[in-house]
DNA sequence: AATGAAACCTGACAGC
DNA sequence: TGCTGTCAGGTTTCAT
C-alpha cells in the first residue's frame, strides 16, 4: 500500500520526469467522481500549466503548477494539484503508445508527449486542486507532522494524553502524516513496543526509541523504493524492494527473525496488526 | 472531544 | 469449474 516511502518514491520519479514540462490536455474517466475537485474544474485549470516541481506531503503527491504566458488571462494564477493514491492508486509516467491499463481515471498529456496516468482500481484515491498560497513555504501542508523531520520532543508531545493505542495513534494522520499499516507495525517491532500499548503510557525513553526506529525504517524503505506488498509500483512501473525487509508485517505464524517466536496477528484500530510476543513487550 | 466502527471499492485468494 | 466468503487497508463519515 502506498505509505510515506512509496509516495516519496513516486513523487521523486514524477518530479524527475515532468519538472519543467507543460500540461497540454487532460482527460478524465466519467467514473463516479473519484475526485475531490470536480473533473470539470480540473479540466479548466490544469491545461497550460507548467510543472514547477513535484513533492510529497504526508501521503499526498503535490504538484506546484504555474501558468505559462500562453495561458488565458483568467487562468493566470499558480495552483497546487494533489494526488492521493489511496489503497490501490498508481501514478505512471508513460508513453502514449503504452497500453492504457484498466481503471485509468485520469490522463494528463504533456508537451513532451509523455502522459501522466492515474490508475486506481478501488477508487480510494483522490485528486484535488488547491490555491497556491502567496506566502513563502505556504500552500498544501496536510494535517499532521512529518515523521522524517520531527524532533523527539515534538514526537513525544504528539501522544501526550492520548488514551488510544500507540498503533492507532501512529496511524492518525492528524498527528503524524505518512505512516500507514506497514510502517506502524515495523517501527513498533524495531522499538520493542506492543501495538496495543496505551500511547500516553509509554515512557519518554521508549517514545524516543520509537521516534528513531520510525525514522530509520522509513528512511531505509525510501532507499529501497518502498514496499511492493500488493501491486504498488513507482512512476516507471517498477516494484520496490523493502517488502523483503519486513520483520513482522504479513508474517503471521512465521518465526520471528530475531528470536524465533511465532509472529502473532491481531486486529488493532480495525487493521491487521503483526507483532512478536517475545520481542515486543 | 476523542475514539471506534462501518462504509467506500475491487481484486486476489481460500475453501468448497 | 465456478461460486461464495474473506481479506486487504487509507480515508471519510457516522455513532457512541
PDB file of C-alpha atoms (C1' of nucleotides) in Angstrom:
ATOM      1  CA  UNK A   1       0.000   0.000   0.000  1.00  0.00           C
ATOM      2  CA  UNK A   2       1.247   3.455  -0.706  1.00  0.00           C
ATOM      3  CA  UNK A   3       2.551   4.906   2.513  1.00  0.00           C
ATOM      4  CA  UNK A   4       5.188   7.565   3.027  1.00  0.00           C
ATOM      5  CA  UNK A   5       8.125   5.713   1.388  1.00  0.00           C
ATOM      6  CA  UNK A   6       6.065   4.632  -1.603  1.00  0.00           C
ATOM      7  CA  UNK A   7       4.559   8.090  -2.070  1.00  0.00           C
ATOM      8  CA  UNK A   8       8.017   9.671  -1.729  1.00  0.00           C
ATOM      9  CA  UNK A   9       9.347   7.305  -4.389  1.00  0.00           C
ATOM     10  CA  UNK A  10       6.529   8.111  -6.783  1.00  0.00           C
ATOM     11  CA  UNK A  11       6.817  11.856  -6.179  1.00  0.00           C
ATOM     12  CA  UNK A  12      10.563  11.794  -6.862  1.00  0.00           C
ATOM     13  CA  UNK A  13      10.048   9.773 -10.014  1.00  0.00           C
ATOM     14  CA  UNK A  14       7.367  12.077 -11.355  1.00  0.00           C
ATOM     15  CA  UNK A  15       9.421  15.149 -10.461  1.00  0.00           C
ATOM     16  CA  UNK A  16      12.452  13.783 -12.291  1.00  0.00           C
ATOM     17  CA  UNK A  17      10.433  13.149 -15.423  1.00  0.00           C
ATOM     18  CA  UNK A  18       7.948  16.004 -15.556  1.00  0.00           C
ATOM     19  CA  UNK A  19       9.613  19.001 -13.909  1.00  0.00           C
ATOM     20  CA  UNK A  20       9.527  21.854 -16.405  1.00  0.00           C
ATOM     21  CA  UNK A  21       7.087  20.056 -18.651  1.00  0.00           C
ATOM     22  CA  UNK A  22       3.766  21.615 -19.560  1.00  0.00           C
ATOM     23  CA  UNK A  23       0.299  20.151 -19.370  1.00  0.00           C
ATOM     24  CA  UNK A  24      -1.282  20.293 -22.821  1.00  0.00           C
ATOM     25  CA  UNK A  25      -4.546  18.463 -22.307  1.00  0.00           C
ATOM     26  CA  UNK A  26      -6.335  16.384 -19.705  1.00  0.00           C
ATOM     27  CA  UNK A  27      -8.794  13.528 -19.796  1.00  0.00           C
ATOM     28  CA  UNK A  28     -10.906  12.123 -17.007  1.00  0.00           C
ATOM     29  CA  UNK A  29     -12.937   8.945 -16.975  1.00  0.00           C
ATOM     30  CA  UNK A  30     -16.525   9.737 -16.186  1.00  0.00           C
ATOM     31  CA  UNK A  31     -16.456   7.196 -13.383  1.00  0.00           C
ATOM     32  CA  UNK A  32     -18.467   8.163 -10.367  1.00  0.00           C
ATOM     33  CA  UNK A  33     -16.296  11.094  -9.468  1.00  0.00           C
ATOM     34  CA  UNK A  34     -13.315   9.599  -7.647  1.00  0.00           C
ATOM     35  CA  UNK A  35     -12.031  13.132  -7.210  1.00  0.00           C
ATOM     36  CA  UNK A  36     -12.204  15.727  -4.509  1.00  0.00           C
ATOM     37  CA  UNK A  37     -12.251  18.570  -7.010  1.00  0.00           C
ATOM     38  CA  UNK A  38     -14.734  18.321  -9.858  1.00  0.00           C
ATOM     39  CA  UNK A  39     -13.223  16.940 -13.057  1.00  0.00           C
ATOM     40  CA  UNK A  40     -14.707  19.912 -14.882  1.00  0.00           C
ATOM     41  CA  UNK A  41     -12.760  22.362 -12.754  1.00  0.00           C
ATOM     42  CA  UNK A  42      -9.522  20.433 -13.140  1.00  0.00           C
ATOM     43  CA  UNK A  43     -10.046  20.227 -16.878  1.00  0.00           C
ATOM     44  CA  UNK A  44     -10.304  24.009 -16.946  1.00  0.00           C
ATOM     45  CA  UNK A  45      -7.403  24.831 -14.677  1.00  0.00           C
ATOM     46  CA  UNK A  46      -4.710  22.249 -15.468  1.00  0.00           C
ATOM     47  CA  UNK A  47      -4.071  22.710 -19.203  1.00  0.00           C
ATOM     48  CA  UNK A  48      -1.439  25.345 -19.965  1.00  0.00           C
ATOM     49  CA  UNK A  49       0.231  24.996 -16.573  1.00  0.00           C
ATOM     50  CA  UNK A  50       3.924  24.233 -16.224  1.00  0.00           C
ATOM     51  CA  UNK A  51       5.146  21.740 -13.629  1.00  0.00           C
ATOM     52  CA  UNK A  52       7.410  23.700 -11.310  1.00  0.00           C
ATOM     53  CA  UNK A  53       8.092  20.778  -9.022  1.00  0.00           C
ATOM     54  CA  UNK A  54       6.546  17.632  -7.572  1.00  0.00           C
ATOM     55  CA  UNK A  55       6.983  16.624  -3.958  1.00  0.00           C
ATOM     56  CA  UNK A  56       5.428  14.685  -1.113  1.00  0.00           C
ATOM     57  CA  UNK A  57       3.422  15.898   1.872  1.00  0.00           C
ATOM     58  CA  UNK A  58       2.288  13.046   4.110  1.00  0.00           C
ATOM     59  CA  UNK A  59       0.735  10.569   1.708  1.00  0.00           C
ATOM     60  CA  UNK A  60      -0.077  13.268  -0.831  1.00  0.00           C
ATOM     61  CA  UNK A  61       1.829  13.943  -4.036  1.00  0.00           C
ATOM     62  CA  UNK A  62       1.834  17.698  -4.575  1.00  0.00           C
ATOM     63  CA  UNK A  63       2.312  19.407  -7.943  1.00  0.00           C
ATOM     64  CA  UNK A  64       3.356  23.057  -7.931  1.00  0.00           C
ATOM     65  CA  UNK A  65       1.874  24.385 -11.147  1.00  0.00           C
ATOM     66  CA  UNK A  66       2.491  27.809 -12.643  1.00  0.00           C
ATOM     67  CA  UNK A  67       0.808  29.454 -15.619  1.00  0.00           C
ATOM     68  CA  UNK A  68       2.630  29.821 -18.909  1.00  0.00           C
ATOM     69  CA  UNK A  69       2.464  33.033 -20.894  1.00  0.00           C
ATOM     70  CA  UNK A  70       0.169  31.371 -23.363  1.00  0.00           C
ATOM     71  CA  UNK A  71      -2.435  30.776 -20.724  1.00  0.00           C
ATOM     72  CA  UNK A  72      -5.658  32.774 -20.977  1.00  0.00           C
ATOM     73  CA  UNK A  73      -5.820  35.681 -18.565  1.00  0.00           C
ATOM     74  CA  UNK A  74      -8.471  34.028 -16.448  1.00  0.00           C
ATOM     75  CA  UNK A  75      -6.095  31.217 -15.557  1.00  0.00           C
ATOM     76  CA  UNK A  76      -3.043  33.217 -14.611  1.00  0.00           C
ATOM     77  CA  UNK A  77      -2.699  32.004 -11.082  1.00  0.00           C
ATOM     78  CA  UNK A  78      -0.379  29.379  -9.684  1.00  0.00           C
ATOM     79  CA  UNK A  79      -2.134  26.364  -8.210  1.00  0.00           C
ATOM     80  CA  UNK A  80      -1.289  23.152  -6.432  1.00  0.00           C
ATOM     81  CA  UNK A  81      -2.681  19.859  -7.607  1.00  0.00           C
ATOM     82  CA  UNK A  82      -2.608  16.958  -5.168  1.00  0.00           C
ATOM     83  CA  UNK A  83      -2.850  13.249  -5.810  1.00  0.00           C
ATOM     84  CA  UNK A  84      -3.618  10.780  -3.046  1.00  0.00           C
ATOM     85  CA  UNK A  85      -3.113   7.177  -4.102  1.00  0.00           C
ATOM     86  CA  UNK A  86      -5.483   5.706  -1.546  1.00  0.00           C
ATOM     87  CA  UNK A  87      -5.071   1.964  -1.379  1.00  0.00           C
ATOM     88  CA  UNK A  88      -4.594   0.913  -4.945  1.00  0.00           C
ATOM     89  CA  UNK A  89      -3.687   4.083  -6.817  1.00  0.00           C
ATOM     90  CA  UNK A  90      -0.806   4.345  -9.258  1.00  0.00           C
ATOM     91  CA  UNK A  91       0.670   7.407 -10.866  1.00  0.00           C
ATOM     92  CA  UNK A  92       2.538   6.462 -14.009  1.00  0.00           C
ATOM     93  CA  UNK A  93       4.600   8.427 -16.484  1.00  0.00           C
ATOM     94  CA  UNK A  94       4.017   6.636 -19.757  1.00  0.00           C
ATOM     95  CA  UNK A  95       4.352   6.972 -23.471  1.00  0.00           C
ATOM     96  CA  UNK A  96       1.127   7.500 -25.453  1.00  0.00           C
ATOM     97  CA  UNK A  97       1.803   4.219 -27.219  1.00  0.00           C
ATOM     98  CA  UNK A  98       1.830   2.247 -23.960  1.00  0.00           C
ATOM     99  CA  UNK A  99      -1.414   0.337 -23.467  1.00  0.00           C
ATOM    100  CA  UNK A 100      -3.826   2.061 -21.136  1.00  0.00           C
ATOM    101  CA  UNK A 101      -4.426  -0.100 -18.059  1.00  0.00           C
ATOM    102  CA  UNK A 102      -7.886  -0.889 -16.776  1.00  0.00           C
ATOM    103  CA  UNK A 103      -9.176   1.544 -14.168  1.00  0.00           C
ATOM    104  CA  UNK A 104      -7.333   4.525 -15.626  1.00  0.00           C
ATOM    105  CA  UNK A 105      -9.209   7.539 -14.296  1.00  0.00           C
ATOM    106  CA  UNK A 106      -7.105  10.488 -15.417  1.00  0.00           C
ATOM    107  CA  UNK A 107      -4.561  11.233 -18.121  1.00  0.00           C
ATOM    108  CA  UNK A 108      -2.507  14.401 -18.435  1.00  0.00           C
ATOM    109  CA  UNK A 109      -0.915  14.783 -21.834  1.00  0.00           C
ATOM    110  CA  UNK A 110       2.326  16.734 -21.595  1.00  0.00           C
ATOM    111  CA  UNK A 111       4.112  18.922 -24.080  1.00  0.00           C
ATOM    112  CA  UNK A 112       6.958  16.359 -24.135  1.00  0.00           C
ATOM    113  CA  UNK A 113       4.375  13.867 -25.436  1.00  0.00           C
ATOM    114  CA  UNK A 114       4.630  11.833 -22.284  1.00  0.00           C
ATOM    115  CA  UNK A 115       1.479  11.083 -20.344  1.00  0.00           C
ATOM    116  CA  UNK A 116       0.842  11.158 -16.633  1.00  0.00           C
ATOM    117  CA  UNK A 117      -1.723   8.485 -15.858  1.00  0.00           C
ATOM    118  CA  UNK A 118      -3.704   7.970 -12.683  1.00  0.00           C
ATOM    119  CA  UNK A 119      -4.821   4.362 -12.352  1.00  0.00           C
ATOM    120  CA  UNK A 120      -6.880   3.258  -9.357  1.00  0.00           C
ATOM    121  CA  UNK A 121      -8.933   0.038  -9.351  1.00  0.00           C
ATOM    122  CA  UNK A 122     -10.536   0.581  -5.966  1.00  0.00           C
ATOM    123  CA  UNK A 123     -11.071   4.297  -6.430  1.00  0.00           C
ATOM    124  CA  UNK A 124      -9.936   5.207  -2.939  1.00  0.00           C
ATOM    125  CA  UNK A 125      -7.526   7.712  -4.445  1.00  0.00           C
ATOM    126  CA  UNK A 126      -8.281  11.428  -4.600  1.00  0.00           C
ATOM    127  CA  UNK A 127      -7.309  14.289  -6.878  1.00  0.00           C
ATOM    128  CA  UNK A 128      -7.722  17.867  -5.737  1.00  0.00           C
ATOM    129  CA  UNK A 129      -6.880  21.447  -6.682  1.00  0.00           C
ATOM    130  CA  UNK A 130      -5.682  23.985  -4.162  1.00  0.00           C
ATOM    131  CA  UNK A 131      -4.978  27.672  -4.478  1.00  0.00           C
ATOM    132  CA  UNK A 132      -1.229  28.141  -4.066  1.00  0.00           C
ATOM    133  CA  UNK A 133      -0.700  30.474  -1.140  1.00  0.00           C
ATOM    134  CA  UNK A 134       1.260  33.645  -1.737  1.00  0.00           C
ATOM    135  CA  UNK A 135       3.487  33.294   1.328  1.00  0.00           C
ATOM    136  CA  UNK A 136       6.808  31.505   1.340  1.00  0.00           C
ATOM    137  CA  UNK A 137       6.575  27.840   2.217  1.00  0.00           C
ATOM    138  CA  UNK A 138       2.799  28.125   2.157  1.00  0.00           C
ATOM    139  CA  UNK A 139       0.315  26.025   0.297  1.00  0.00           C
ATOM    140  CA  UNK A 140      -0.776  22.495   0.924  1.00  0.00           C
ATOM    141  CA  UNK A 141       0.631  21.282   4.227  1.00  0.00           C
ATOM    142  CA  UNK A 142      -1.587  18.414   5.295  1.00  0.00           C
ATOM    143  CA  UNK A 143      -2.981  17.949   8.765  1.00  0.00           C
ATOM    144  CA  UNK A 144      -0.152  16.359  10.709  1.00  0.00           C
ATOM    145  CA  UNK A 145       3.578  16.474  11.339  1.00  0.00           C
ATOM    146  CA  UNK A 146       6.188  14.975   9.055  1.00  0.00           C
ATOM    147  CA  UNK A 147       7.735  11.864  10.651  1.00  0.00           C
ATOM    148  CA  UNK A 148      11.089  12.269   8.917  1.00  0.00           C
ATOM    149  CA  UNK A 149      11.831  15.706  10.327  1.00  0.00           C
ATOM    150  CA  UNK A 150      10.007  15.845  13.652  1.00  0.00           C
ATOM    151  CA  UNK A 151      12.127  16.291  16.801  1.00  0.00           C
ATOM    152  CA  UNK A 152      11.970  13.771  19.642  1.00  0.00           C
ATOM    153  CA  UNK A 153      10.389  16.407  21.859  1.00  0.00           C
ATOM    154  CA  UNK A 154       7.638  17.127  19.392  1.00  0.00           C
ATOM    155  CA  UNK A 155       7.170  13.445  18.702  1.00  0.00           C
ATOM    156  CA  UNK A 156       6.629  12.637  22.381  1.00  0.00           C
ATOM    157  CA  UNK A 157       4.269  15.595  22.717  1.00  0.00           C
ATOM    158  CA  UNK A 158       2.053  14.234  19.931  1.00  0.00           C
ATOM    159  CA  UNK A 159       0.972  11.356  22.127  1.00  0.00           C
ATOM    160  CA  UNK A 160       0.630  13.193  25.391  1.00  0.00           C
ATOM    161  CA  UNK A 161      -2.723  12.389  26.918  1.00  0.00           C
ATOM    162  CA  UNK A 162      -3.706  10.034  24.089  1.00  0.00           C
ATOM    163  CA  UNK A 163      -5.866   7.296  25.544  1.00  0.00           C
ATOM    164  CA  UNK A 164      -5.793   5.217  22.381  1.00  0.00           C
ATOM    165  CA  UNK A 165      -3.302   2.526  21.424  1.00  0.00           C
ATOM    166  CA  UNK A 166       0.098   3.515  20.085  1.00  0.00           C
ATOM    167  CA  UNK A 167      -0.745   1.706  16.856  1.00  0.00           C
ATOM    168  CA  UNK A 168      -3.907   3.736  16.299  1.00  0.00           C
ATOM    169  CA  UNK A 169      -2.062   6.921  17.249  1.00  0.00           C
ATOM    170  CA  UNK A 170       0.706   6.250  14.720  1.00  0.00           C
ATOM    171  CA  UNK A 171      -1.896   5.786  12.000  1.00  0.00           C
ATOM    172  CA  UNK A 172      -3.722   9.005  12.897  1.00  0.00           C
ATOM    173  CA  UNK A 173      -2.803  11.363  10.059  1.00  0.00           C
ATOM    174  CA  UNK A 174      -3.705  14.441  12.082  1.00  0.00           C
ATOM    175  CA  UNK A 175      -0.842  13.589  14.435  1.00  0.00           C
ATOM    176  CA  UNK A 176       1.781  12.158  12.100  1.00  0.00           C
ATOM    177  CA  UNK A 177       1.140  12.087   8.388  1.00  0.00           C
ATOM    178  CA  UNK A 178       2.516   9.400   6.146  1.00  0.00           C
ATOM    179  CA  UNK A 179       2.615   6.391   8.449  1.00  0.00           C
ATOM    180  CA  UNK A 180       0.391   3.515   7.379  1.00  0.00           C
ATOM    181  CA  UNK A 181      -0.109  -0.051   8.467  1.00  0.00           C
ATOM    182  CA  UNK A 182       3.177  -1.498   7.262  1.00  0.00           C
ATOM    183  CA  UNK A 183       5.476   1.067   8.821  1.00  0.00           C
ATOM    184  CA  UNK A 184       3.439   1.306  12.001  1.00  0.00           C
ATOM    185  CA  UNK A 185       3.935  -2.428  12.570  1.00  0.00           C
ATOM    186  CA  UNK A 186       7.570  -2.432  11.502  1.00  0.00           C
ATOM    187  CA  UNK A 187       8.552   0.570  13.623  1.00  0.00           C
ATOM    188  CA  UNK A 188       6.812  -0.862  16.693  1.00  0.00           C
ATOM    189  CA  UNK A 189       8.694  -4.119  16.218  1.00  0.00           C
ATOM    190  CA  UNK A 190      12.014  -2.318  15.982  1.00  0.00           C
ATOM    191  CA  UNK A 191      11.198  -0.301  19.067  1.00  0.00           C
ATOM    192  CA  UNK A 192      10.076  -3.392  21.002  1.00  0.00           C
ATOM    193  CA  UNK A 193       6.638  -1.954  21.756  1.00  0.00           C
ATOM    194  CA  UNK A 194       3.329  -3.840  21.756  1.00  0.00           C
ATOM    195  CA  UNK A 195       0.865  -2.288  19.302  1.00  0.00           C
ATOM    196  CA  UNK A 196      -1.914  -2.245  21.910  1.00  0.00           C
ATOM    197  CA  UNK A 197       0.097  -0.267  24.468  1.00  0.00           C
ATOM    198  CA  UNK A 198      -1.682   2.906  25.507  1.00  0.00           C
ATOM    199  CA  UNK A 199       0.143   5.712  23.717  1.00  0.00           C
ATOM    200  CA  UNK A 200       0.283   8.018  26.725  1.00  0.00           C
ATOM    201  CA  UNK A 201       1.575   5.252  28.989  1.00  0.00           C
ATOM    202  CA  UNK A 202       4.872   4.830  27.152  1.00  0.00           C
ATOM    203  CA  UNK A 203       7.969   6.189  28.889  1.00  0.00           C
ATOM    204  CA  UNK A 204       9.859   9.049  27.339  1.00  0.00           C
ATOM    205  CA  UNK A 205      12.747   6.709  26.737  1.00  0.00           C
ATOM    206  CA  UNK A 206      10.554   4.334  24.721  1.00  0.00           C
ATOM    207  CA  UNK A 207       8.996   7.246  22.834  1.00  0.00           C
ATOM    208  CA  UNK A 208      12.434   8.456  21.823  1.00  0.00           C
ATOM    209  CA  UNK A 209      13.312   4.974  20.684  1.00  0.00           C
ATOM    210  CA  UNK A 210      10.110   4.704  18.661  1.00  0.00           C
ATOM    211  CA  UNK A 211      10.784   8.049  17.018  1.00  0.00           C
ATOM    212  CA  UNK A 212      14.237   6.920  15.963  1.00  0.00           C
ATOM    213  CA  UNK A 213      13.041   3.486  14.802  1.00  0.00           C
ATOM    214  CA  UNK A 214      10.260   5.060  12.749  1.00  0.00           C
ATOM    215  CA  UNK A 215      12.672   7.427  11.027  1.00  0.00           C
ATOM    216  CA  UNK A 216      15.086   4.573  10.391  1.00  0.00           C
ATOM    217  CA  UNK A 217      12.518   2.254   8.871  1.00  0.00           C
ATOM    218  CA  UNK A 218      11.020   4.998   6.701  1.00  0.00           C
ATOM    219  CA  UNK A 219      14.460   6.066   5.511  1.00  0.00           C
ATOM    220  CA  UNK A 220      15.524   2.532   4.671  1.00  0.00           C
ATOM    221  CA  UNK A 221      12.262   1.907   2.837  1.00  0.00           C
ATOM    222  CA  UNK A 222      12.700   5.045   0.750  1.00  0.00           C
ATOM    223  CA  UNK A 223      16.211   3.968  -0.195  1.00  0.00           C
ATOM    224  CA  UNK A 224      14.805   0.641  -1.434  1.00  0.00           C
ATOM    225  CA  UNK A 225      11.995   2.210  -3.424  1.00  0.00           C
ATOM    226  CA  UNK A 226       9.236   1.318  -0.953  1.00  0.00           C
ATOM    227  CA  UNK A 227       7.368  -1.916  -0.264  1.00  0.00           C
ATOM    228  CA  UNK A 228       5.501  -3.679  -3.055  1.00  0.00           C
ATOM    229  CA  UNK A 229       3.152  -5.825  -0.996  1.00  0.00           C
ATOM    230  CA  UNK A 230       0.249  -5.919  -3.397  1.00  0.00           C
ATOM    231  CA  UNK A 231       0.611  -4.061  -6.635  1.00  0.00           C
ATOM    232  CA  UNK A 232       2.430  -0.893  -5.707  1.00  0.00           C
ATOM    233  CA  UNK A 233       4.799   0.374  -8.392  1.00  0.00           C
ATOM    234  CA  UNK A 234       6.654   3.653  -8.873  1.00  0.00           C
ATOM    235  CA  UNK A 235       6.186   6.216 -11.641  1.00  0.00           C
ATOM    236  CA  UNK A 236       8.053   3.925 -14.057  1.00  0.00           C
ATOM    237  CA  UNK A 237       6.028   0.873 -13.130  1.00  0.00           C
ATOM    238  CA  UNK A 238       8.917  -0.642 -11.176  1.00  0.00           C
ATOM    239  CA  UNK A 239       8.425  -2.519  -7.919  1.00  0.00           C
ATOM    240  CA  UNK A 240      10.113  -1.627  -4.641  1.00  0.00           C
ATOM    241  CA  UNK A 241      12.266  -3.918  -2.539  1.00  0.00           C
ATOM    242  CA  UNK A 242      11.508  -3.113   1.070  1.00  0.00           C
ATOM    243  CA  UNK A 243       8.919  -5.902   1.332  1.00  0.00           C
ATOM    244  CA  UNK A 244      11.872  -8.272   1.664  1.00  0.00           C
ATOM    245  CA  UNK A 245      12.989  -6.386   4.766  1.00  0.00           C
ATOM    246  CA  UNK A 246       9.710  -6.685   6.658  1.00  0.00           C
ATOM    247  CA  UNK A 247      10.175  -8.277  10.069  1.00  0.00           C
ATOM    248  CA  UNK A 248       6.542  -8.675  11.143  1.00  0.00           C
ATOM    249  CA  UNK A 249       4.148  -7.255   8.560  1.00  0.00           C
ATOM    250  CA  UNK A 250       2.220 -10.125   6.940  1.00  0.00           C
ATOM    251  CA  UNK A 251       4.472 -12.698   8.609  1.00  0.00           C
ATOM    252  CA  UNK A 252       1.680 -14.210  10.708  1.00  0.00           C
ATOM    253  CA  UNK A 253       2.661 -17.577  12.241  1.00  0.00           C
ATOM    254  CA  UNK A 254       6.154 -17.363  10.793  1.00  0.00           C
ATOM    255  CA  UNK A 255       9.094 -17.411  13.218  1.00  0.00           C
ATOM    256  CA  UNK A 256      10.397 -14.059  14.407  1.00  0.00           C
ATOM    257  CA  UNK A 257      13.641 -13.329  12.602  1.00  0.00           C
ATOM    258  CA  UNK A 258      15.211 -12.271  15.898  1.00  0.00           C
ATOM    259  CA  UNK A 259      14.006 -14.806  18.482  1.00  0.00           C
ATOM    260  CA  UNK A 260      12.061 -17.490  16.591  1.00  0.00           C
ATOM    261  CA  UNK A 261       8.773 -16.919  18.425  1.00  0.00           C
ATOM    262  CA  UNK A 262       5.813 -17.150  16.053  1.00  0.00           C
ATOM    263  CA  UNK A 263       4.576 -13.772  14.830  1.00  0.00           C
ATOM    264  CA  UNK A 264       1.045 -13.028  16.008  1.00  0.00           C
ATOM    265  CA  UNK A 265      -1.727 -11.253  14.134  1.00  0.00           C
ATOM    266  CA  UNK A 266      -4.441  -9.306  15.923  1.00  0.00           C
ATOM    267  CA  UNK A 267      -6.785  -6.519  14.912  1.00  0.00           C
ATOM    268  CA  UNK A 268      -5.993  -3.100  16.371  1.00  0.00           C
ATOM    269  CA  UNK A 269      -7.733   0.064  15.236  1.00  0.00           C
ATOM    270  CA  UNK A 270      -9.524  -2.049  12.648  1.00  0.00           C
ATOM    271  CA  UNK A 271      -6.279  -3.083  10.949  1.00  0.00           C
ATOM    272  CA  UNK A 272      -4.404  -6.322  10.722  1.00  0.00           C
ATOM    273  CA  UNK A 273      -1.585  -5.874  13.205  1.00  0.00           C
ATOM    274  CA  UNK A 274       1.510  -8.045  13.393  1.00  0.00           C
ATOM    275  CA  UNK A 275       3.946  -8.334  16.274  1.00  0.00           C
ATOM    276  CA  UNK A 276       6.367 -10.634  18.045  1.00  0.00           C
ATOM    277  CA  UNK A 277       5.034 -11.527  21.518  1.00  0.00           C
ATOM    278  CA  UNK A 278       8.571 -12.029  22.809  1.00  0.00           C
ATOM    279  CA  UNK A 279      10.436  -9.066  21.311  1.00  0.00           C
ATOM    280  CA  UNK A 280       7.615  -6.571  21.893  1.00  0.00           C
ATOM    281  CA  UNK A 281       6.526  -6.084  25.482  1.00  0.00           C
TER     282      UNK A 281
ATOM    283  C1'  DA B   1     -13.551  15.927  22.129  1.00  0.00           C
ATOM    284  C1'  DA B   2     -11.984  11.666  21.246  1.00  0.00           C
ATOM    285  C1'  DT B   3     -12.420   7.197  19.817  1.00  0.00           C
ATOM    286  C1'  DG B   4     -14.172   3.183  17.371  1.00  0.00           C
ATOM    287  C1'  DA B   5     -16.578   1.124  13.681  1.00  0.00           C
ATOM    288  C1'  DA B   6     -18.706   0.994   9.318  1.00  0.00           C
ATOM    289  C1'  DA B   7     -18.617   2.381   4.547  1.00  0.00           C
ATOM    290  C1'  DC B   8     -16.390   3.093   0.388  1.00  0.00           C
ATOM    291  C1'  DC B   9     -14.309  -0.070  -3.582  1.00  0.00           C
ATOM    292  C1'  DT B  10     -12.268  -4.120  -6.436  1.00  0.00           C
ATOM    293  C1'  DG B  11      -9.056  -7.928  -6.948  1.00  0.00           C
ATOM    294  C1'  DA B  12      -6.900 -11.889  -5.053  1.00  0.00           C
ATOM    295  C1'  DC B  13      -7.307 -15.937  -2.920  1.00  0.00           C
ATOM    296  C1'  DA B  14      -9.020 -19.898   0.072  1.00  0.00           C
ATOM    297  C1'  DG B  15     -12.362 -23.246   0.532  1.00  0.00           C
ATOM    298  C1'  DC B  16     -15.961 -25.973  -1.102  1.00  0.00           C
TER     299       DC B  16
ATOM    300  C1'  DT C   1     -15.076 -25.209 -12.834  1.00  0.00           C
ATOM    301  C1'  DG C   2     -17.116 -21.737 -10.627  1.00  0.00           C
ATOM    302  C1'  DC C   3     -19.213 -19.947  -6.833  1.00  0.00           C
ATOM    303  C1'  DT C   4     -19.082 -17.695  -2.138  1.00  0.00           C
ATOM    304  C1'  DG C   5     -16.828 -15.565   1.532  1.00  0.00           C
ATOM    305  C1'  DT C   6     -12.966 -13.216   3.415  1.00  0.00           C
ATOM    306  C1'  DC C   7      -9.266 -10.130   3.373  1.00  0.00           C
ATOM    307  C1'  DA C   8      -6.554  -6.136   2.016  1.00  0.00           C
ATOM    308  C1'  DG C   9      -6.199  -1.005   4.401  1.00  0.00           C
ATOM    309  C1'  DG C  10      -6.414   4.921   3.649  1.00  0.00           C
ATOM    310  C1'  DT C  11      -9.771   7.967   4.496  1.00  0.00           C
ATOM    311  C1'  DT C  12     -14.383   9.763   5.428  1.00  0.00           C
ATOM    312  C1'  DT C  13     -18.498   9.552   7.802  1.00  0.00           C
ATOM    313  C1'  DC C  14     -21.350   8.216  11.394  1.00  0.00           C
ATOM    314  C1'  DA C  15     -22.224   6.569  16.108  1.00  0.00           C
ATOM    315  C1'  DT C  16     -21.006   6.413  20.826  1.00  0.00           C
TER     316       DT C  16
END
